[in-house]
Amino acid sequence: MVASQAQSVTKKGIAEGIGALVPPDKIGAYNKASMLANQGAIAHNQKDYKLALQYYQKALDEYPQHSDALINSAFALYELKAYREASAILLHIIQTKGLKKTPGVFLVLLSSLDRSDAHQFLTIDQDRPLNSSVLSKRMLRLELINFAISLFPENKDLLVYKVNHLLHYANYEECMEFIEKNPILWKEKPSEVPAYVQCLIALEKKEEVKQIVQGKKNLTLSERIFMAKEGEDFNPDEVCRALIEAYKKKSSPKDLVKISSIMTPAYFEEFLNLIENIEKKTDNLNIILPVFFNAALIFDKAGQFTHAFDMAARGHAICPPPFIPEHKKTFESIKSVFNKEFIRLKRQRSRVSRTNRPIYITGMPRSGTSLLEQVLSVNESVTPLGESDTIVKYVRKYSPHLLRSLFPAYVKGFTRASFKAIGDDHEKSTPPGVWTDKLPHNFLNIGFINIVRPDAKIINIHRDDRDVTISIWLRNFAGDHNYANSFDFLLEYMTLYNDLLNFWRNEVTENIVFINYEDLVTDFRGQLNPLLDFVGLEKNCPYEDFYKIERVVMTASKDQVRKPLSPKSIGHWKNYAQYF
């Protein structure tokens, strides 16, 4: 019933020409619609959302341009957990001139996106206020937040939402800067905002955190954990017990996220009991997913491999399933376009940049791309860009209607001059000197890179497929990584990846090298020195001390690059052999 009502409301409300003014001959219909909308509001306040939706639908039958009925129908759909339908209506309201917009419209839409895969079904037109190149839930949410704040710059709820968004995606420095620029969030100083301190903790600014926290009467959970860890008498079991007791008193699902990140073996069984029915306590994926994936890594580290796999499976089960045909089409279309002859015809063979020297590090996530970038960044002449969009932004630009799989076919008709123009723009828009871009999935774009920047060096790092598979499975990779939400398809995706690598080995013959993670770890200098010759970097830097470099790493490998090389992760998949 909810679905059919949603379709009816959506059809009524998304008619073109909705305006704020009521024509004289429609005043009677408008007044009748307002009465029905008021009846809906009464039912809405009484939490009878189905009845409220019926009234809103009748109101829109009388007057399809009734903004309040349209907005409140979306709010009712949200309460009925029809998130996709609510999102469609709210996005339409935001993108249509003449319709009333409120902070609540944005906040409910953002919350709908948090609780569903609705973003996969939303189309953003180029003539609307949102960026048509958005490809992921993360980017769509950020576009919506920024647009909302541009309309309501002093709405505290929207500002707080953006702070939490930046914090969630580990954009710590940007989050701190945003808080500093918005004094409406604090009274005397930015450090009053708990998220500001959380950023400092994440950035390991220990002395600054201590100065802020010392003398405070009421510490946040993150601050209490930090001070407990920094104290000489730190006892993980006591901290875990205190967190569990606090949770039992107020039963806030958010506290389970903290417990899942610090739980100790002594409390494993109690933790499993606490989260037994967590999906019934909250439908907020920003709470449920961290609980499951934090627990997966904790169990893995403790040697509880069955629990680790099961926690990850529960997390992936509530994520959007893989778009299997689209993923397969992407690989096939890339191979159908970027063959050796196409690259030869389109490539600027004599191109030598006078301003910069790009190094692209590609490979599956968890294959060692972060490690390799950290190693090369020991050389002070190298600027590490991390997972940047230096090439992906062009892939997005030539991907109509948000479907990346259309990208290769769309550029097939480009002339050599067209590709040269892209290369010129790329050179102008990227930093001077030597820089690295380690976005793993640029392995899809190797042919494109080799054409537009034939002077770029490309390094693909490969790791044992089974180790990669398990490492990805135990983590929550958002955005375009939904291939990981099915273990069976993740295994198939690795096959697609290896098949594409073999294709690149045959079709791309210049300025590319393929290395193995295991060889780099066990024969560091033996593998590194030829690599340094390939990218044109001197060998006399202390590359072995890569883990001592102080730079912010935002990826899942941020802990590994802080430690010396170790072969202990090689063959970790054997602990999960039963699942292969």
C-alpha positions as a Python dict, from the first residue, in 0.01 Angstrom:
ca = {
    (1, 'M'): (0, 0, 0),
    (2, 'V'): (282, 238, 87),
    (3, 'A'): (455, 177, -246),
    (4, 'S'): (142, 245, -453),
    (5, 'Q'): (65, 560, -252),
    (6, 'A'): (424, 673, -298),
    (7, 'Q'): (403, 631, -674),
    (8, 'S'): (75, 826, -682),
    (9, 'V'): (210, 1111, -468),
    (10, 'T'): (531, 1123, -671),
    (11, 'K'): (335, 1139, -999),
    (12, 'K'): (109, 1413, -866),
    (13, 'G'): (385, 1619, -713),
    (14, 'I'): (647, 1600, -984),
    (15, 'A'): (433, 1756, -1253),
    (16, 'E'): (603, 2040, -1435),
    (17, 'G'): (504, 2401, -1373),
    (18, 'I'): (450, 2380, -998),
    (19, 'G'): (457, 2733, -868),
    (20, 'A'): (417, 2926, -546),
    (21, 'L'): (138, 3156, -671),
    (22, 'V'): (-225, 3038, -678),
    (23, 'P'): (-419, 3139, -991),
    (24, 'P'): (-755, 3305, -915),
    (25, 'D'): (-955, 3020, -1071),
    (26, 'K'): (-771, 2766, -848),
    (27, 'I'): (-824, 2932, -511),
    (28, 'G'): (-1118, 2703, -426),
    (29, 'A'): (-916, 2392, -507),
    (30, 'Y'): (-620, 2529, -313),
    (31, 'N'): (-833, 2596, -3),
    (32, 'K'): (-982, 2246, -16),
    (33, 'A'): (-632, 2100, -55),
    (34, 'S'): (-515, 2302, 245),
    (35, 'M'): (-797, 2160, 459),
    (36, 'L'): (-703, 1806, 357),
    (37, 'A'): (-334, 1880, 420),
    (38, 'N'): (-424, 2007, 768),
    (39, 'Q'): (-610, 1682, 836),
    (40, 'G'): (-300, 1499, 722),
    (41, 'A'): (-87, 1707, 957),
    (42, 'I'): (-312, 1609, 1250),
    (43, 'A'): (-273, 1240, 1164),
    (44, 'H'): (98, 1299, 1112),
    (45, 'N'): (135, 1447, 1461),
    (46, 'Q'): (-50, 1145, 1599),
    (47, 'K'): (204, 924, 1418),
    (48, 'D'): (-58, 767, 1194),
    (49, 'Y'): (161, 809, 889),
    (50, 'K'): (-43, 592, 651),
    (51, 'L'): (-357, 795, 720),
    (52, 'A'): (-157, 1117, 688),
    (53, 'L'): (-26, 1004, 350),
    (54, 'Q'): (-381, 937, 232),
    (55, 'Y'): (-485, 1292, 323),
    (56, 'Y'): (-178, 1440, 153),
    (57, 'Q'): (-255, 1239, -159),
    (58, 'K'): (-614, 1369, -163),
    (59, 'A'): (-480, 1722, -119),
    (60, 'L'): (-254, 1677, -420),
    (61, 'D'): (-548, 1535, -617),
    (62, 'E'): (-727, 1864, -554),
    (63, 'Y'): (-427, 2089, -612),
    (64, 'P'): (-107, 1917, -738),
    (65, 'Q'): (101, 2233, -671),
    (66, 'H'): (35, 2233, -295),
    (67, 'S'): (387, 2263, -148),
    (68, 'D'): (301, 2173, 211),
    (69, 'A'): (115, 1857, 105),
    (70, 'L'): (407, 1759, -118),
    (71, 'I'): (672, 1818, 149),
    (72, 'N'): (473, 1648, 424),
    (73, 'S'): (397, 1350, 202),
    (74, 'A'): (771, 1298, 168),
    (75, 'F'): (811, 1325, 546),
    (76, 'A'): (534, 1064, 593),
    (77, 'L'): (700, 832, 344),
    (78, 'Y'): (1024, 872, 535),
    (79, 'E'): (853, 768, 859),
    (80, 'L'): (708, 466, 673),
    (81, 'K'): (1064, 378, 566),
    (82, 'A'): (983, 432, 199),
    (83, 'Y'): (1316, 612, 169),
    (84, 'R'): (1360, 585, -204),
    (85, 'E'): (1020, 742, -275),
    (86, 'A'): (1074, 1012, -12),
    (87, 'S'): (1413, 1093, -165),
    (88, 'A'): (1267, 1130, -514),
    (89, 'I'): (1006, 1383, -396),
    (90, 'L'): (1247, 1581, -179),
    (91, 'L'): (1515, 1599, -446),
    (92, 'H'): (1254, 1726, -688),
    (93, 'I'): (1150, 1997, -440),
    (94, 'I'): (1512, 2104, -400),
    (95, 'Q'): (1574, 2117, -775),
    (96, 'T'): (1251, 2292, -881),
    (97, 'K'): (1224, 2669, -885),
    (98, 'G'): (915, 2808, -715),
    (99, 'L'): (879, 2528, -459),
    (100, 'K'): (926, 2612, -93),
    (101, 'K'): (1254, 2485, 49),
    (102, 'T'): (1326, 2449, 420),
    (103, 'P'): (1621, 2315, 619),
    (104, 'G'): (1397, 2023, 712),
    (105, 'V'): (1360, 1923, 347),
    (106, 'F'): (1736, 1889, 315),
    (107, 'L'): (1784, 1715, 649),
    (108, 'V'): (1514, 1454, 582),
    (109, 'L'): (1650, 1391, 231),
    (110, 'L'): (2001, 1344, 369),
    (111, 'S'): (1870, 1111, 635),
    (112, 'S'): (1680, 914, 366),
    (113, 'L'): (2003, 871, 173),
    (114, 'D'): (2176, 751, 490),
    (115, 'R'): (1916, 478, 533),
    (116, 'S'): (1889, 340, 181),
    (117, 'D'): (2043, 294, -159),
    (118, 'A'): (1815, 569, -293),
    (119, 'H'): (2107, 767, -436),
    (120, 'Q'): (2158, 496, -698),
    (121, 'F'): (1817, 578, -847),
    (122, 'L'): (1838, 958, -849),
    (123, 'T'): (1917, 1144, -1170),
    (124, 'I'): (2057, 1494, -1146),
    (125, 'D'): (1999, 1711, -1453),
    (126, 'Q'): (2272, 1947, -1569),
    (127, 'D'): (2044, 2251, -1553),
    (128, 'R'): (1962, 2192, -1187),
    (129, 'P'): (2156, 2340, -895),
    (130, 'L'): (2334, 2014, -811),
    (131, 'N'): (2650, 1889, -981),
    (132, 'S'): (2569, 1638, -1254),
    (133, 'S'): (2906, 1462, -1219),
    (134, 'V'): (2825, 1316, -877),
    (135, 'L'): (2879, 941, -879),
    (136, 'S'): (2845, 825, -520),
    (137, 'K'): (2632, 866, -211),
    (138, 'R'): (2922, 1043, -41),
    (139, 'M'): (2953, 1307, -312),
    (140, 'L'): (2578, 1348, -354),
    (141, 'R'): (2538, 1413, 17),
    (142, 'L'): (2817, 1670, 14),
    (143, 'E'): (2659, 1850, -284),
    (144, 'L'): (2325, 1857, -103),
    (145, 'I'): (2479, 1982, 221),
    (146, 'N'): (2671, 2260, 48),
    (147, 'F'): (2363, 2366, -148),
    (148, 'A'): (2151, 2367, 169),
    (149, 'I'): (2407, 2576, 359),
    (150, 'S'): (2423, 2823, 68),
    (151, 'L'): (2049, 2881, 121),
    (152, 'F'): (2049, 2867, 502),
    (153, 'P'): (2404, 2965, 610),
    (154, 'E'): (2312, 3012, 976),
    (155, 'N'): (2107, 2697, 1027),
    (156, 'K'): (2292, 2513, 1300),
    (157, 'D'): (2143, 2172, 1218),
    (158, 'L'): (2278, 2188, 863),
    (159, 'L'): (2619, 2306, 982),
    (160, 'V'): (2635, 2021, 1235),
    (161, 'Y'): (2536, 1775, 963),
    (162, 'K'): (2827, 1885, 745),
    (163, 'V'): (3066, 1859, 1042),
    (164, 'N'): (2951, 1501, 1101),
    (165, 'H'): (2979, 1423, 730),
    (166, 'L'): (3339, 1544, 714),
    (167, 'L'): (3421, 1359, 1034),
    (168, 'H'): (3262, 1035, 909),
    (169, 'Y'): (3473, 1038, 593),
    (170, 'A'): (3794, 1125, 783),
    (171, 'N'): (3830, 1473, 630),
    (172, 'Y'): (3972, 1589, 961),
    (173, 'E'): (4159, 1902, 858),
    (174, 'E'): (3871, 2023, 641),
    (175, 'C'): (3633, 1952, 929),
    (176, 'M'): (3840, 2160, 1172),
    (177, 'E'): (3864, 2446, 922),
    (178, 'F'): (3487, 2438, 868),
    (179, 'I'): (3422, 2455, 1243),
    (180, 'E'): (3667, 2745, 1282),
    (181, 'K'): (3490, 2941, 1007),
    (182, 'N'): (3144, 2896, 1163),
    (183, 'P'): (3139, 3055, 1509),
    (184, 'I'): (2767, 2982, 1534),
    (185, 'L'): (2882, 2632, 1636),
    (186, 'W'): (3075, 2754, 1941),
    (187, 'K'): (3071, 3029, 2203),
    (188, 'E'): (3434, 3120, 2273),
    (189, 'K'): (3658, 2883, 2077),
    (190, 'P'): (3629, 2601, 1820),
    (191, 'S'): (3761, 2338, 2062),
    (192, 'E'): (3425, 2355, 2242),
    (193, 'V'): (3284, 2147, 1957),
    (194, 'P'): (3337, 1774, 2034),
    (195, 'A'): (3402, 1697, 1668),
    (196, 'Y'): (3693, 1942, 1669),
    (197, 'V'): (3863, 1746, 1946),
    (198, 'Q'): (3783, 1418, 1767),
    (199, 'C'): (3969, 1550, 1464),
    (200, 'L'): (4271, 1640, 1675),
    (201, 'I'): (4265, 1291, 1827),
    (202, 'A'): (4246, 1130, 1482),
    (203, 'L'): (4536, 1346, 1362),
    (204, 'E'): (4734, 1235, 1670),
    (205, 'K'): (4777, 1592, 1799),
    (206, 'K'): (4817, 1454, 2149),
    (207, 'E'): (4957, 1759, 2324),
    (208, 'E'): (4687, 1987, 2184),
    (209, 'V'): (4419, 1741, 2295),
    (210, 'K'): (4564, 1722, 2646),
    (211, 'Q'): (4564, 2101, 2678),
    (212, 'I'): (4199, 2114, 2573),
    (213, 'V'): (4079, 1819, 2780),
    (214, 'Q'): (4262, 1893, 3104),
    (215, 'G'): (4034, 2072, 3342),
    (216, 'K'): (3713, 1991, 3156),
    (217, 'K'): (3438, 1865, 3382),
    (218, 'N'): (3232, 1666, 3134),
    (219, 'L'): (3441, 1470, 2886),
    (220, 'T'): (3292, 1316, 2573),
    (221, 'L'): (3328, 945, 2513),
    (222, 'S'): (3615, 999, 2266),
    (223, 'E'): (3793, 1226, 2514),
    (224, 'R'): (3754, 973, 2797),
    (225, 'I'): (3896, 696, 2582),
    (226, 'F'): (4185, 918, 2472),
    (227, 'M'): (4276, 1017, 2828),
    (228, 'A'): (4246, 656, 2942),
    (229, 'K'): (4483, 540, 2667),
    (230, 'E'): (4733, 817, 2740),
    (231, 'G'): (4738, 741, 3112),
    (232, 'E'): (5004, 514, 3252),
    (233, 'D'): (4745, 291, 3419),
    (234, 'F'): (4539, 235, 3105),
    (235, 'N'): (4335, -85, 3130),
    (236, 'P'): (4144, -172, 2810),
    (237, 'D'): (3911, -410, 2996),
    (238, 'E'): (3806, -136, 3238),
    (239, 'V'): (3739, 110, 2955),
    (240, 'C'): (3534, -151, 2769),
    (241, 'R'): (3337, -236, 3083),
    (242, 'A'): (3265, 134, 3150),
    (243, 'L'): (3138, 180, 2795),
    (244, 'I'): (2910, -124, 2819),
    (245, 'E'): (2769, -5, 3151),
    (246, 'A'): (2704, 340, 3003),
    (247, 'Y'): (2527, 181, 2708),
    (248, 'K'): (2305, -32, 2931),
    (249, 'K'): (2193, 279, 3121),
    (250, 'K'): (2078, 483, 2822),
    (251, 'S'): (2072, 224, 2536),
    (252, 'S'): (2199, 465, 2274),
    (253, 'P'): (2293, 273, 1956),
    (254, 'K'): (2569, 530, 1891),
    (255, 'D'): (2755, 400, 2197),
    (256, 'L'): (2777, 58, 2033),
    (257, 'V'): (3005, 211, 1770),
    (258, 'K'): (3257, 307, 2041),
    (259, 'I'): (3225, -31, 2212),
    (260, 'S'): (3285, -212, 1883),
    (261, 'S'): (3607, -17, 1826),
    (262, 'I'): (3764, -86, 2166),
    (263, 'M'): (3610, -414, 2290),
    (264, 'T'): (3843, -668, 2444),
    (265, 'P'): (3827, -1052, 2441),
    (266, 'A'): (3688, -1050, 2795),
    (267, 'Y'): (3373, -881, 2662),
    (268, 'F'): (3334, -1052, 2322),
    (269, 'E'): (3039, -1265, 2431),
    (270, 'E'): (2859, -974, 2598),
    (271, 'F'): (2914, -759, 2289),
    (272, 'L'): (2760, -1025, 2065),
    (273, 'N'): (2456, -1030, 2292),
    (274, 'L'): (2426, -651, 2278),
    (275, 'I'): (2420, -639, 1898),
    (276, 'E'): (2206, -947, 1845),
    (277, 'N'): (1908, -741, 1726),
    (278, 'I'): (2076, -410, 1647),
    (279, 'E'): (1894, -384, 1312),
    (280, 'K'): (1566, -358, 1509),
    (281, 'K'): (1701, -82, 1734),
    (282, 'T'): (1808, 153, 1455),
    (283, 'D'): (1797, 170, 1077),
    (284, 'N'): (2076, 428, 1056),
    (285, 'L'): (2352, 272, 845),
    (286, 'N'): (2603, 522, 985),
    (287, 'I'): (2563, 338, 1316),
    (288, 'I'): (2501, -21, 1210),
    (289, 'L'): (2783, -51, 957),
    (290, 'P'): (3065, 79, 1182),
    (291, 'V'): (2951, -159, 1457),
    (292, 'F'): (2975, -463, 1230),
    (293, 'F'): (3297, -369, 1052),
    (294, 'N'): (3477, -245, 1365),
    (295, 'A'): (3388, -576, 1527),
    (296, 'A'): (3507, -769, 1221),
    (297, 'L'): (3856, -619, 1251),
    (298, 'I'): (3868, -663, 1628),
    (299, 'F'): (3770, -1030, 1599),
    (300, 'D'): (4020, -1080, 1317),
    (301, 'K'): (4302, -935, 1524),
    (302, 'A'): (4205, -1158, 1817),
    (303, 'G'): (4208, -1471, 1602),
    (304, 'Q'): (3829, -1514, 1618),
    (305, 'F'): (3806, -1563, 1244),
    (306, 'T'): (3457, -1712, 1223),
    (307, 'H'): (3313, -1421, 1419),
    (308, 'A'): (3515, -1178, 1205),
    (309, 'F'): (3377, -1319, 881),
    (310, 'D'): (3022, -1328, 1017),
    (311, 'M'): (3037, -966, 1140),
    (312, 'A'): (3149, -853, 795),
    (313, 'A'): (2877, -1064, 632),
    (314, 'R'): (2609, -895, 846),
    (315, 'G'): (2744, -556, 747),
    (316, 'H'): (2757, -631, 376),
    (317, 'A'): (2409, -786, 388),
    (318, 'I'): (2249, -448, 463),
    (319, 'C'): (2453, -261, 201),
    (320, 'P'): (2329, -221, -158),
    (321, 'P'): (2396, -544, -354),
    (322, 'P'): (2654, -535, -633),
    (323, 'F'): (2542, -406, -970),
    (324, 'I'): (2692, -715, -1130),
    (325, 'P'): (2594, -652, -1497),
    (326, 'E'): (2724, -293, -1478),
    (327, 'H'): (3058, -402, -1330),
    (328, 'K'): (3106, -669, -1596),
    (329, 'K'): (3007, -425, -1870),
    (330, 'T'): (3267, -178, -1747),
    (331, 'F'): (3551, -430, -1783),
    (332, 'E'): (3433, -551, -2122),
    (333, 'S'): (3380, -202, -2264),
    (334, 'I'): (3727, -90, -2152),
    (335, 'K'): (3885, -385, -2334),
    (336, 'S'): (3674, -319, -2643),
    (337, 'V'): (3807, 38, -2674),
    (338, 'F'): (4158, 69, -2533),
    (339, 'N'): (4341, -185, -2743),
    (340, 'K'): (4696, -142, -2867),
    (341, 'E'): (4592, 3, -3204),
    (342, 'F'): (4354, 259, -3048),
    (343, 'I'): (4624, 373, -2806),
    (344, 'R'): (4880, 398, -3089),
    (345, 'L'): (4648, 615, -3300),
    (346, 'K'): (4541, 850, -3021),
    (347, 'R'): (4859, 880, -2813),
    (348, 'Q'): (5085, 1188, -2821),
    (349, 'R'): (5411, 994, -2846),
    (350, 'S'): (5647, 1292, -2819),
    (351, 'R'): (5474, 1458, -2524),
    (352, 'V'): (5711, 1569, -2246),
    (353, 'S'): (5570, 1786, -1969),
    (354, 'R'): (5763, 2093, -1869),
    (355, 'T'): (5574, 2142, -1545),
    (356, 'N'): (5503, 1808, -1378),
    (357, 'R'): (5585, 1436, -1368),
    (358, 'P'): (5283, 1224, -1272),
    (359, 'I'): (5321, 882, -1111),
    (360, 'Y'): (5003, 672, -1098),
    (361, 'I'): (4998, 386, -848),
    (362, 'T'): (4715, 145, -925),
    (363, 'G'): (4589, -191, -800),
    (364, 'M'): (4302, -339, -606),
    (365, 'P'): (4230, -178, -267),
    (366, 'R'): (4438, -341, 10),
    (367, 'S'): (4713, -433, -240),
    (368, 'G'): (4982, -196, -114),
    (369, 'T'): (4913, 127, -302),
    (370, 'S'): (4927, 332, 20),
    (371, 'L'): (5251, 161, 123),
    (372, 'L'): (5417, 232, -210),
    (373, 'E'): (5311, 598, -209),
    (374, 'Q'): (5441, 636, 146),
    (375, 'V'): (5775, 483, 42),
    (376, 'L'): (5817, 715, -257),
    (377, 'S'): (5717, 1020, -50),
    (378, 'V'): (6033, 975, 158),
    (379, 'N'): (6195, 1158, -133),
    (380, 'E'): (6123, 1524, -59),
    (381, 'S'): (6081, 1602, -429),
    (382, 'V'): (5766, 1384, -442),
    (383, 'T'): (5424, 1529, -357),
    (384, 'P'): (5185, 1251, -248),
    (385, 'L'): (4827, 1334, -348),
    (386, 'G'): (4674, 1020, -197),
    (387, 'E'): (4353, 898, -359),
    (388, 'S'): (4307, 1197, -587),
    (389, 'D'): (4076, 1271, -879),
    (390, 'T'): (4349, 1390, -1114),
    (391, 'I'): (4229, 1148, -1383),
    (392, 'V'): (3891, 1035, -1249),
    (393, 'K'): (3740, 1381, -1295),
    (394, 'Y'): (3785, 1339, -1670),
    (395, 'V'): (3627, 993, -1658),
    (396, 'R'): (3329, 1153, -1480),
    (397, 'K'): (3315, 1435, -1731),
    (398, 'Y'): (3277, 1192, -2019),
    (399, 'S'): (3029, 962, -1838),
    (400, 'P'): (2680, 1081, -1936),
    (401, 'H'): (2390, 1018, -1699),
    (402, 'L'): (2619, 901, -1417),
    (403, 'L'): (2687, 562, -1582),
    (404, 'R'): (3062, 505, -1575),
    (405, 'S'): (3026, 202, -1799),
    (406, 'L'): (2942, 441, -2089),
    (407, 'F'): (3279, 615, -2050),
    (408, 'P'): (3497, 414, -2289),
    (409, 'A'): (3243, 408, -2572),
    (410, 'Y'): (3181, 780, -2532),
    (411, 'V'): (3545, 873, -2601),
    (412, 'K'): (3597, 618, -2876),
    (413, 'G'): (3531, 880, -3143),
    (414, 'F'): (3767, 1138, -2994),
    (415, 'T'): (4047, 1257, -3221),
    (416, 'R'): (4412, 1273, -3125),
    (417, 'A'): (4368, 1649, -3088),
    (418, 'S'): (4080, 1593, -2844),
    (419, 'F'): (4292, 1369, -2626),
    (420, 'K'): (4579, 1618, -2647),
    (421, 'A'): (4347, 1893, -2523),
    (422, 'I'): (4250, 1675, -2226),
    (423, 'G'): (4620, 1612, -2156),
    (424, 'D'): (4697, 1986, -2171),
    (425, 'D'): (4414, 2061, -1929),
    (426, 'H'): (4532, 1779, -1702),
    (427, 'E'): (4885, 1920, -1694),
    (428, 'K'): (4761, 2270, -1611),
    (429, 'S'): (4527, 2153, -1336),
    (430, 'T'): (4772, 1928, -1149),
    (431, 'P'): (5061, 2026, -918),
    (432, 'P'): (5407, 2107, -1050),
    (433, 'G'): (5699, 1869, -1000),
    (434, 'V'): (5678, 1498, -922),
    (435, 'W'): (5352, 1382, -768),
    (436, 'T'): (5176, 1053, -700),
    (437, 'D'): (4810, 961, -733),
    (438, 'K'): (4734, 629, -564),
    (439, 'L'): (4363, 593, -637),
    (440, 'P'): (4354, 210, -663),
    (441, 'H'): (4077, 181, -922),
    (442, 'N'): (4274, 381, -1174),
    (443, 'F'): (4364, 33, -1298),
    (444, 'L'): (4042, 79, -1498),
    (445, 'N'): (4185, 396, -1654),
    (446, 'I'): (4536, 281, -1747),
    (447, 'G'): (4464, 302, -2120),
    (448, 'F'): (4311, 649, -2084),
    (449, 'I'): (4608, 771, -1877),
    (450, 'N'): (4853, 630, -2129),
    (451, 'I'): (4683, 831, -2407),
    (452, 'V'): (4623, 1169, -2241),
    (453, 'R'): (4949, 1169, -2041),
    (454, 'P'): (5190, 932, -2219),
    (455, 'D'): (5471, 1084, -2013),
    (456, 'A'): (5308, 964, -1688),
    (457, 'K'): (5460, 665, -1513),
    (458, 'I'): (5213, 393, -1412),
    (459, 'I'): (5288, 136, -1142),
    (460, 'N'): (5045, -147, -1081),
    (461, 'I'): (5099, -336, -757),
    (462, 'H'): (4948, -682, -725),
    (463, 'R'): (4892, -885, -409),
    (464, 'D'): (4774, -1242, -356),
    (465, 'D'): (4407, -1241, -464),
    (466, 'R'): (4296, -1429, -154),
    (467, 'D'): (4465, -1188, 87),
    (468, 'V'): (4310, -896, -101),
    (469, 'T'): (3967, -1057, -96),
    (470, 'I'): (3966, -1115, 280),
    (471, 'S'): (4112, -773, 355),
    (472, 'I'): (3840, -602, 150),
    (473, 'W'): (3564, -826, 290),
    (474, 'L'): (3644, -729, 649),
    (475, 'R'): (3606, -359, 569),
    (476, 'N'): (3328, -131, 453),
    (477, 'F'): (3422, 17, 118),
    (478, 'A'): (3162, 275, 17),
    (479, 'G'): (3072, 441, -313),
    (480, 'D'): (3175, 254, -627),
    (481, 'H'): (3298, -47, -429),
    (482, 'N'): (2965, -224, -391),
    (483, 'Y'): (3117, -523, -570),
    (484, 'A'): (3249, -610, -222),
    (485, 'N'): (2902, -660, -74),
    (486, 'S'): (2882, -1017, -203),
    (487, 'F'): (3168, -1252, -117),
    (488, 'D'): (3098, -1467, -424),
    (489, 'F'): (3098, -1169, -657),
    (490, 'L'): (3408, -1026, -486),
    (491, 'L'): (3589, -1344, -588),
    (492, 'E'): (3455, -1303, -942),
    (493, 'Y'): (3558, -937, -942),
    (494, 'M'): (3916, -1042, -866),
    (495, 'T'): (3902, -1261, -1177),
    (496, 'L'): (3777, -965, -1382),
    (497, 'Y'): (4060, -755, -1240),
    (498, 'N'): (4330, -1011, -1325),
    (499, 'D'): (4190, -1053, -1673),
    (500, 'L'): (4211, -675, -1724),
    (501, 'L'): (4570, -672, -1595),
    (502, 'N'): (4665, -934, -1854),
    (503, 'F'): (4495, -715, -2115),
    (504, 'W'): (4700, -409, -2010),
    (505, 'R'): (5023, -613, -2016),
    (506, 'N'): (4958, -689, -2383),
    (507, 'E'): (4809, -357, -2494),
    (508, 'V'): (5004, -93, -2298),
    (509, 'T'): (5373, -135, -2361),
    (510, 'E'): (5528, 198, -2254),
    (511, 'N'): (5571, 375, -1918),
    (512, 'I'): (5406, 101, -1713),
    (513, 'V'): (5548, -155, -1473),
    (514, 'F'): (5386, -437, -1275),
    (515, 'I'): (5517, -536, -931),
    (516, 'N'): (5411, -777, -656),
    (517, 'Y'): (5338, -673, -298),
    (518, 'E'): (5494, -989, -157),
    (519, 'D'): (5820, -930, -346),
    (520, 'L'): (5836, -568, -227),
    (521, 'V'): (5792, -674, 136),
    (522, 'T'): (6041, -962, 132),
    (523, 'D'): (6301, -806, -101),
    (524, 'F'): (6255, -436, -42),
    (525, 'R'): (6565, -283, -204),
    (526, 'G'): (6584, -549, -473),
    (527, 'Q'): (6237, -446, -594),
    (528, 'L'): (6255, -76, -510),
    (529, 'N'): (6577, 20, -690),
    (530, 'P'): (6455, -78, -1041),
    (531, 'L'): (6129, 99, -959),
    (532, 'L'): (6320, 418, -869),
    (533, 'D'): (6505, 396, -1201),
    (534, 'F'): (6170, 361, -1378),
    (535, 'V'): (6017, 675, -1220),
    (536, 'G'): (6343, 873, -1226),
    (537, 'L'): (6406, 915, -853),
    (538, 'E'): (6742, 897, -676),
    (539, 'K'): (6818, 587, -468),
    (540, 'N'): (7011, 742, -179),
    (541, 'C'): (6705, 839, 29),
    (542, 'P'): (6619, 641, 347),
    (543, 'Y'): (6314, 478, 189),
    (544, 'E'): (6318, 206, 457),
    (545, 'D'): (6212, 472, 708),
    (546, 'F'): (5884, 545, 529),
    (547, 'Y'): (5686, 473, 847),
    (548, 'K'): (5849, 768, 1025),
    (549, 'I'): (5706, 1028, 786),
    (550, 'E'): (5440, 1249, 941),
    (551, 'R'): (5165, 1291, 687),
    (552, 'V'): (4791, 1235, 702),
    (553, 'V'): (4679, 908, 541),
    (554, 'M'): (4300, 883, 497),
    (555, 'T'): (4269, 529, 365),
    (556, 'A'): (4212, 194, 537),
    (557, 'S'): (4590, 143, 532),
    (558, 'K'): (4664, 438, 760),
    (559, 'D'): (4785, 211, 1043),
    (560, 'Q'): (5001, -13, 825),
    (561, 'V'): (5205, 273, 678),
    (562, 'R'): (5300, 378, 1033),
    (563, 'K'): (5489, 51, 1091),
    (564, 'P'): (5807, -104, 945),
    (565, 'L'): (5771, -361, 668),
    (566, 'S'): (5653, -699, 791),
    (567, 'P'): (5561, -1018, 603),
    (568, 'K'): (5311, -1127, 870),
    (569, 'S'): (5007, -1026, 661),
    (570, 'I'): (5119, -1249, 373),
    (571, 'G'): (4899, -1559, 365),
    (572, 'H'): (4649, -1424, 616),
    (573, 'W'): (4374, -1565, 394),
    (574, 'K'): (4460, -1917, 518),
    (575, 'N'): (4273, -1838, 840),
    (576, 'Y'): (3961, -1811, 620),
    (577, 'A'): (4034, -2099, 386),
    (578, 'Q'): (3694, -2259, 450),
    (579, 'Y'): (3519, -1965, 278),
    (580, 'F'): (3708, -2005, -49),
}
